[in-house]
XYZ file of C-alpha atoms in Angstrom:
440
model
C 0.000 0.000 0.000
C 2.819 2.388 0.854
C 4.489 1.953 -2.538
C 1.189 2.578 -4.321
C 0.534 5.801 -2.416
C 3.985 7.267 -2.954
C 3.586 8.208 -6.679
C 0.261 9.901 -5.913
C 1.811 11.823 -3.045
C 4.715 12.951 -5.207
C 2.354 14.020 -7.978
C 0.269 15.990 -5.489
C 3.275 17.882 -4.169
C 4.596 18.543 -7.685
C 1.249 20.044 -8.612
C 1.213 22.070 -5.394
C 4.758 23.249 -6.113
C 3.791 24.384 -9.610
C 0.762 26.252 -8.257
C 2.831 27.876 -5.508
C 5.502 28.842 -8.037
C 2.940 30.411 -10.373
C 1.285 32.309 -7.536
C 4.583 33.634 -6.159
C 5.855 34.495 -9.638
C 2.645 36.342 -10.555
C 2.489 38.336 -7.314
C 6.184 39.216 -7.161
C 6.257 39.733 -10.933
C 3.378 42.208 -10.728
C 5.130 44.116 -7.953
C 8.404 44.054 -9.895
C 6.614 45.231 -13.063
C 4.961 48.131 -11.232
C 8.285 49.161 -9.722
C 9.957 48.930 -13.144
C 7.266 51.075 -14.762
C 7.537 53.598 -11.943
C 11.312 53.783 -12.320
C 10.963 54.090 -16.099
C 8.453 56.893 -15.790
C 10.618 58.686 -13.262
C 13.687 58.305 -15.474
C 11.823 59.563 -18.557
C 10.496 62.542 -16.616
C 14.025 63.340 -15.462
C 15.357 63.121 -19.025
C 12.590 65.315 -20.392
C 13.074 67.857 -17.625
C 16.823 67.853 -18.245
C 16.286 68.557 -21.949
C 13.751 71.241 -21.149
C 16.131 72.937 -18.735
C 18.898 72.730 -21.343
C 16.598 74.361 -23.904
C 15.609 77.106 -21.461
C 19.268 77.758 -20.718
C 20.061 78.073 -24.428
C 17.082 80.388 -24.989
C 18.095 82.587 -22.057
C 21.618 82.806 -23.444
C 20.197 83.823 -26.817
C 17.956 86.461 -25.299
C 20.794 87.856 -23.204
C 23.002 88.070 -26.265
C 20.338 89.688 -28.415
C 19.579 92.238 -25.708
C 23.237 93.177 -25.354
C 24.458 92.855 -28.973
C 22.738 94.953 -31.617
C 24.439 93.147 -34.510
C 24.086 89.497 -35.535
C 26.434 87.460 -37.671
C 25.825 84.328 -39.647
C 28.857 82.691 -37.985
C 27.420 83.303 -34.522
C 24.072 81.929 -35.623
C 25.681 78.747 -36.995
C 27.642 78.266 -33.782
C 24.547 78.628 -31.609
C 22.609 76.181 -33.757
C 25.473 73.707 -33.637
C 26.093 73.917 -29.897
C 22.499 73.942 -28.784
C 21.053 71.677 -31.487
C 18.654 74.541 -32.212
C 16.938 75.716 -35.362
C 16.813 79.537 -35.287
C 14.772 82.070 -37.270
C 15.341 85.825 -37.001
C 13.183 88.620 -38.364
C 13.992 92.258 -38.698
C 10.738 94.213 -38.848
C 8.935 91.025 -39.945
C 11.478 90.341 -42.678
C 13.573 87.172 -42.355
C 17.279 87.567 -41.743
C 19.834 85.185 -43.247
C 17.134 83.927 -45.607
C 19.809 82.563 -47.925
C 20.487 79.874 -45.229
C 16.943 78.545 -45.377
C 15.540 76.549 -48.320
C 13.126 78.627 -50.338
C 13.973 81.953 -48.746
C 16.043 82.999 -51.715
C 13.094 82.455 -54.026
C 10.400 83.785 -51.709
C 11.391 86.150 -48.873
C 8.024 85.501 -47.258
C 8.501 81.754 -47.239
C 9.015 80.307 -43.804
C 9.448 76.914 -42.194
C 6.048 75.382 -41.420
C 7.038 74.684 -37.809
C 8.239 78.254 -37.394
C 4.883 79.435 -38.680
C 3.128 77.131 -36.217
C 5.325 78.441 -33.390
C 4.509 82.047 -34.276
C 0.793 81.241 -34.416
C 0.928 79.359 -31.072
C 2.766 82.218 -29.382
C 0.136 84.637 -30.674
C -2.894 82.457 -29.794
C -1.867 80.938 -26.461
C 0.610 83.423 -25.000
C -0.560 86.720 -26.500
C 2.847 87.324 -28.082
C 2.724 88.614 -31.650
C 6.350 88.920 -32.698
C 5.299 90.874 -35.814
C 2.857 93.147 -34.026
C 3.605 96.881 -33.888
C 4.548 98.420 -30.581
C 5.335 95.133 -28.819
C 7.434 95.391 -25.702
C 10.329 93.029 -25.062
C 8.750 89.670 -24.326
C 9.409 85.963 -24.732
C 7.450 82.731 -24.459
C 8.504 79.084 -24.243
C 6.132 76.247 -25.124
C 5.856 72.787 -26.674
C 4.747 71.884 -30.196
C 4.082 68.812 -32.276
C 4.980 68.479 -35.938
C 2.852 66.892 -38.657
C 3.999 63.424 -37.599
C 3.004 64.037 -33.996
C 6.588 64.327 -32.745
C 7.106 66.703 -29.852
C 9.542 69.606 -29.872
C 10.218 72.682 -27.770
C 9.777 76.180 -29.144
C 10.478 79.733 -28.050
C 9.425 83.086 -29.464
C 10.797 86.496 -28.501
C 10.639 90.084 -29.645
C 13.163 92.855 -28.939
C 12.108 96.462 -29.634
C 14.861 98.453 -31.325
C 15.274 101.896 -32.723
C 13.358 102.015 -35.932
C 11.559 98.679 -35.468
C 11.991 95.333 -33.744
C 14.026 92.175 -33.866
C 12.072 88.903 -33.530
C 13.255 85.373 -32.957
C 11.824 81.840 -33.171
C 13.863 78.957 -31.763
C 12.932 75.298 -32.338
C 14.446 72.401 -30.434
C 13.699 68.993 -32.050
C 13.503 66.096 -29.620
C 14.574 63.329 -32.002
C 17.690 62.541 -29.981
C 15.636 62.516 -26.792
C 13.160 60.107 -28.370
C 15.979 57.827 -29.466
C 17.376 57.910 -25.944
C 13.943 57.161 -24.476
C 13.421 54.265 -26.895
C 16.832 52.846 -26.000
C 16.042 53.218 -22.319
C 12.674 51.506 -22.725
C 14.310 48.572 -24.492
C 16.818 48.356 -21.659
C 14.073 48.403 -19.042
C 12.109 45.779 -20.998
C 15.149 43.505 -21.160
C 15.799 44.063 -17.479
C 12.161 43.283 -16.728
C 12.277 40.008 -18.673
C 15.474 38.971 -16.914
C 13.956 39.956 -13.569
C 10.773 37.975 -14.226
C 12.806 34.932 -15.244
C 14.925 35.252 -12.092
C 11.778 35.598 -9.983
C 10.348 32.468 -11.593
C 13.493 30.473 -10.820
C 13.570 31.846 -7.284
C 9.877 31.022 -6.761
C 10.464 27.457 -7.995
C 13.422 26.947 -5.633
C 11.701 28.722 -2.733
C 8.460 26.762 -3.101
C 10.443 23.514 -3.251
C 12.254 24.325 -0.030
C 9.062 25.563 1.593
C 7.140 22.408 0.718
C 9.976 20.032 1.563
C 9.154 19.941 5.316
C 5.462 19.510 4.474
C 6.249 16.587 2.176
C 8.526 15.085 4.803
C 5.766 15.488 7.379
C 3.270 13.774 5.095
C 5.661 10.914 4.503
C 6.308 10.686 8.228
C 2.587 10.618 8.923
C 2.045 7.890 6.340
C 4.871 5.846 7.821
C 3.541 6.516 11.312
C 0.043 5.327 10.423
C 1.426 2.236 8.701
C 3.679 1.377 11.649
C 0.945 2.046 14.211
C -1.469 -0.138 12.260
C 1.078 -2.921 12.191
C 1.768 -2.646 15.918
C -1.947 -2.625 16.753
C -2.687 -5.511 14.437
C -0.265 -7.855 16.224
C -1.863 -7.850 19.709
C -5.308 -7.804 18.154
C -4.513 -10.923 16.138
C -3.192 -12.666 19.261
C -6.315 -11.724 21.215
C -8.637 -12.979 18.460
C -6.762 -16.257 18.117
C -6.862 -16.834 21.882
C -10.578 -16.041 21.956
C -11.162 -18.615 19.227
C -9.101 -21.176 21.100
C -10.834 -20.335 24.379
C -14.177 -21.775 23.230
C -12.634 -25.142 22.393
C -10.090 -25.328 25.246
C -10.352 -27.570 28.236
C -11.259 -25.840 31.532
C -7.725 -26.167 32.871
C -6.332 -24.512 29.678
C -8.790 -21.607 29.551
C -6.870 -19.694 32.240
C -3.775 -19.565 30.046
C -5.715 -18.166 27.086
C -7.378 -15.551 29.325
C -3.972 -14.482 30.642
C -2.724 -14.116 27.082
C -5.732 -11.965 26.165
C -5.214 -9.748 29.229
C -1.506 -9.375 28.486
C -2.140 -8.406 24.871
C -4.904 -6.026 25.950
C -2.511 -4.326 28.376
C 0.105 -4.135 25.645
C -2.381 -2.544 23.262
C -3.438 -0.083 25.967
C 0.182 1.007 26.488
C 0.639 1.449 22.753
C -2.516 3.557 22.488
C -1.358 5.707 25.429
C 1.957 6.264 23.654
C 0.203 7.159 20.409
C -2.054 9.619 22.236
C 0.982 11.231 23.869
C 2.633 11.698 20.458
C -0.603 13.017 18.955
C -0.861 15.548 21.797
C 2.735 16.612 21.204
C 2.107 17.030 17.479
C -0.966 19.182 18.094
C 0.790 21.250 20.780
C -1.719 19.892 23.290
C 0.771 18.087 25.518
C 0.504 20.279 28.602
C 2.922 20.519 31.508
C 2.147 20.952 35.187
C 5.202 22.748 36.458
C 6.026 22.457 40.156
C 9.218 22.333 42.236
C 10.452 18.809 42.878
C 13.683 17.356 44.202
C 15.743 15.691 41.449
C 17.142 13.224 43.962
C 13.589 12.291 44.963
C 12.710 11.565 41.333
C 15.820 9.446 40.937
C 15.138 7.471 44.129
C 11.557 6.718 43.083
C 12.714 5.489 39.680
C 15.464 3.421 41.246
C 13.010 1.672 43.576
C 10.593 1.094 40.701
C 13.147 -0.497 38.347
C 15.251 -2.370 40.878
C 13.015 -5.439 40.770
C 12.866 -5.447 36.976
C 16.654 -5.267 36.809
C 16.882 -8.284 39.132
C 14.480 -10.244 36.938
C 16.801 -9.641 33.979
C 19.907 -10.546 36.008
C 21.214 -6.969 35.768
C 22.792 -4.625 38.292
C 21.070 -1.239 38.770
C 23.074 1.440 40.605
C 22.169 4.960 41.754
C 24.627 7.848 42.059
C 23.397 10.964 43.898
C 25.372 14.009 45.038
C 25.961 14.457 48.744
C 23.491 16.631 50.603
C 20.078 17.845 49.540
C 19.630 19.026 45.968
C 17.871 22.252 45.020
C 14.287 21.818 43.827
C 13.846 21.573 40.056
C 10.933 23.385 38.381
C 9.418 20.808 36.037
C 6.514 18.471 35.430
C 7.668 15.605 37.632
C 5.258 13.109 36.053
C 6.478 13.878 32.512
C 10.152 13.857 33.501
C 9.609 10.522 35.244
C 7.995 9.223 32.048
C 11.047 10.313 30.024
C 13.480 8.756 32.503
C 11.419 5.561 32.552
C 11.872 5.317 28.789
C 15.658 5.715 29.181
C 15.900 3.125 31.970
C 13.597 0.705 30.188
C 15.698 1.077 27.037
C 18.928 0.481 29.001
C 17.570 -2.610 30.752
C 16.272 -4.027 27.471
C 19.536 -3.702 25.532
C 22.000 -4.602 28.294
C 22.957 -8.305 28.216
C 22.563 -10.492 31.296
C 25.168 -9.875 33.945
C 25.554 -6.242 32.827
C 24.994 -3.071 34.798
C 22.945 0.117 34.478
C 23.722 3.367 36.289
C 21.301 6.241 37.039
C 22.968 9.430 38.217
C 21.893 13.016 38.937
C 24.037 16.154 38.795
C 23.270 19.811 39.482
C 24.260 22.310 36.787
C 24.709 26.096 36.939
C 21.625 28.212 36.354
C 19.250 25.993 38.305
C 19.388 23.173 35.747
C 19.885 19.486 36.365
C 21.330 16.592 34.387
C 20.112 13.015 34.619
C 22.310 10.321 33.122
C 21.503 6.685 32.317
C 24.548 4.575 31.460
C 24.702 0.918 30.461
C 27.418 -1.451 29.277
C 25.412 -2.907 26.432
C 26.217 -2.826 22.700
C 25.997 0.966 22.514
C 24.499 3.070 19.734
C 26.408 3.553 16.437
C 27.006 7.167 15.457
C 24.846 6.930 12.336
C 21.867 5.814 14.445
C 22.091 8.304 17.332
C 19.428 10.553 15.843
C 17.317 7.841 14.279
C 16.730 6.092 17.606
C 14.576 9.087 18.587
C 12.325 8.545 15.553
C 8.940 6.903 15.898
C 8.802 3.101 15.736
C 12.545 2.913 15.181
C 14.433 0.031 16.772
C 18.203 -0.004 16.701
C 18.207 -3.806 16.480
C 15.569 -5.066 14.068
C 16.232 -8.640 15.108
C 14.955 -8.043 18.655
C 11.875 -9.985 19.581
C 10.960 -8.000 22.698
C 7.234 -7.385 22.215
C 7.083 -4.877 25.074
C 8.850 -2.174 23.032
C 7.214 -0.304 20.182
C 10.008 2.124 19.373
C 8.093 5.088 20.811
C 9.638 5.586 24.242
C 12.686 7.613 23.206
C 10.588 9.685 20.796
C 8.141 10.586 23.584
C 11.051 11.304 25.944
C 12.547 13.798 23.504
C 9.182 15.542 23.053
C 8.857 15.878 26.837
C 12.377 17.293 27.137
C 11.714 19.685 24.247
C 8.638 21.035 26.035
C 10.856 21.667 29.068
C 13.317 23.467 26.755
C 15.968 20.962 27.704
C 18.237 18.586 25.804
C 18.373 14.837 25.366
C 21.212 13.068 23.588
C 23.177 9.828 23.564
C 26.915 9.222 23.451
C 29.381 6.416 23.996
C 29.873 5.346 27.589
C 33.395 4.908 28.951
C 34.390 1.287 28.478
C 31.568 0.608 26.018
C 27.822 0.912 26.047
C 25.475 3.875 25.743
C 25.135 6.962 27.866
C 21.923 9.018 27.711
C 21.984 12.581 29.058
C 18.786 14.431 29.938
C 19.210 18.093 30.884
C 16.291 20.180 32.168
């Protein structure tokens, strides 16, 4: 059954990983896209404002020069157009100056660039500045235009009253280079956005895999737990059913033996169910503690008295090592700590061969903590199994036939110690064997 369920479980988590990846990629991608568009808009606004300020600076320089210099030269005009990327038109009393520089002016002195005409009309209509109007005072206006193709450009118009008439100017600043720069920047932002979205997709795939890995491990652990628990419960139940069947046909003097077997298996099943309930409570954070001060030496003495007879039945020596004098009370749940220590002692007595010895000792630690130690001279625990022995239904020796152990005691002990914010570990004992340390 386990092998049949595994492909379905893997398929379910793959589908969940794809969905999680898509969700994370869409959400983070949308945020990234909005931030990219915001940055692009801000950058474009900065570029446009920079060009506008550059145009205003050039226009102000022109106006300052025209106000201070009564004469204009074609060389100066060419230099200004070259440096400022401007297209300039000058009029002396409404007549174009330097008309031989402009196509068509030589043939028709009244001919004028269509954009210049549009700039003059816009200045007159929107800013009240008629550069050809009589009696105009010194004025200037800066504004934006669009050509026949819809391309934007900046324009300026100015008039300078002079003796015997006026000098007028129209300056045009095409934004072709700005548009090319904006297009290049947009392509760069688009490429950066695609790379960013791809990186976010990869990150979401890796992140969702790592995020779901503990969930998948938990599901596998639960499946294994259910399978192992079912197996452990099935064994005593099968024994009980077989003894019940045999009880009806047994002789009166044999019925007592079958009843004892049923009672023993019922007790075994009850202990297993209690262990499963303890683990279920720990998993659901419902395993509560009743904290109260208790003497560590008292706990150790009670455990020693309780296990001394069992050690004798197994032909083992059980020793107790306590510090001299009274020990300071330990704040803990004495019932739960006793349960954890029982698991350690029971484990030591089960794995220590006949004629061996088990030692229970208690030691005070700084900070009001206490360390319990259970040492045996059995086979010990290999290094590669020192963490696995705390897993559920794990037995270090699969060949053992001891039906009293389900492989849950050490797991429950670690959960109890974890709730006390303590530590539980195993190491090699001096001279061989295992040494369990419980610190609370």
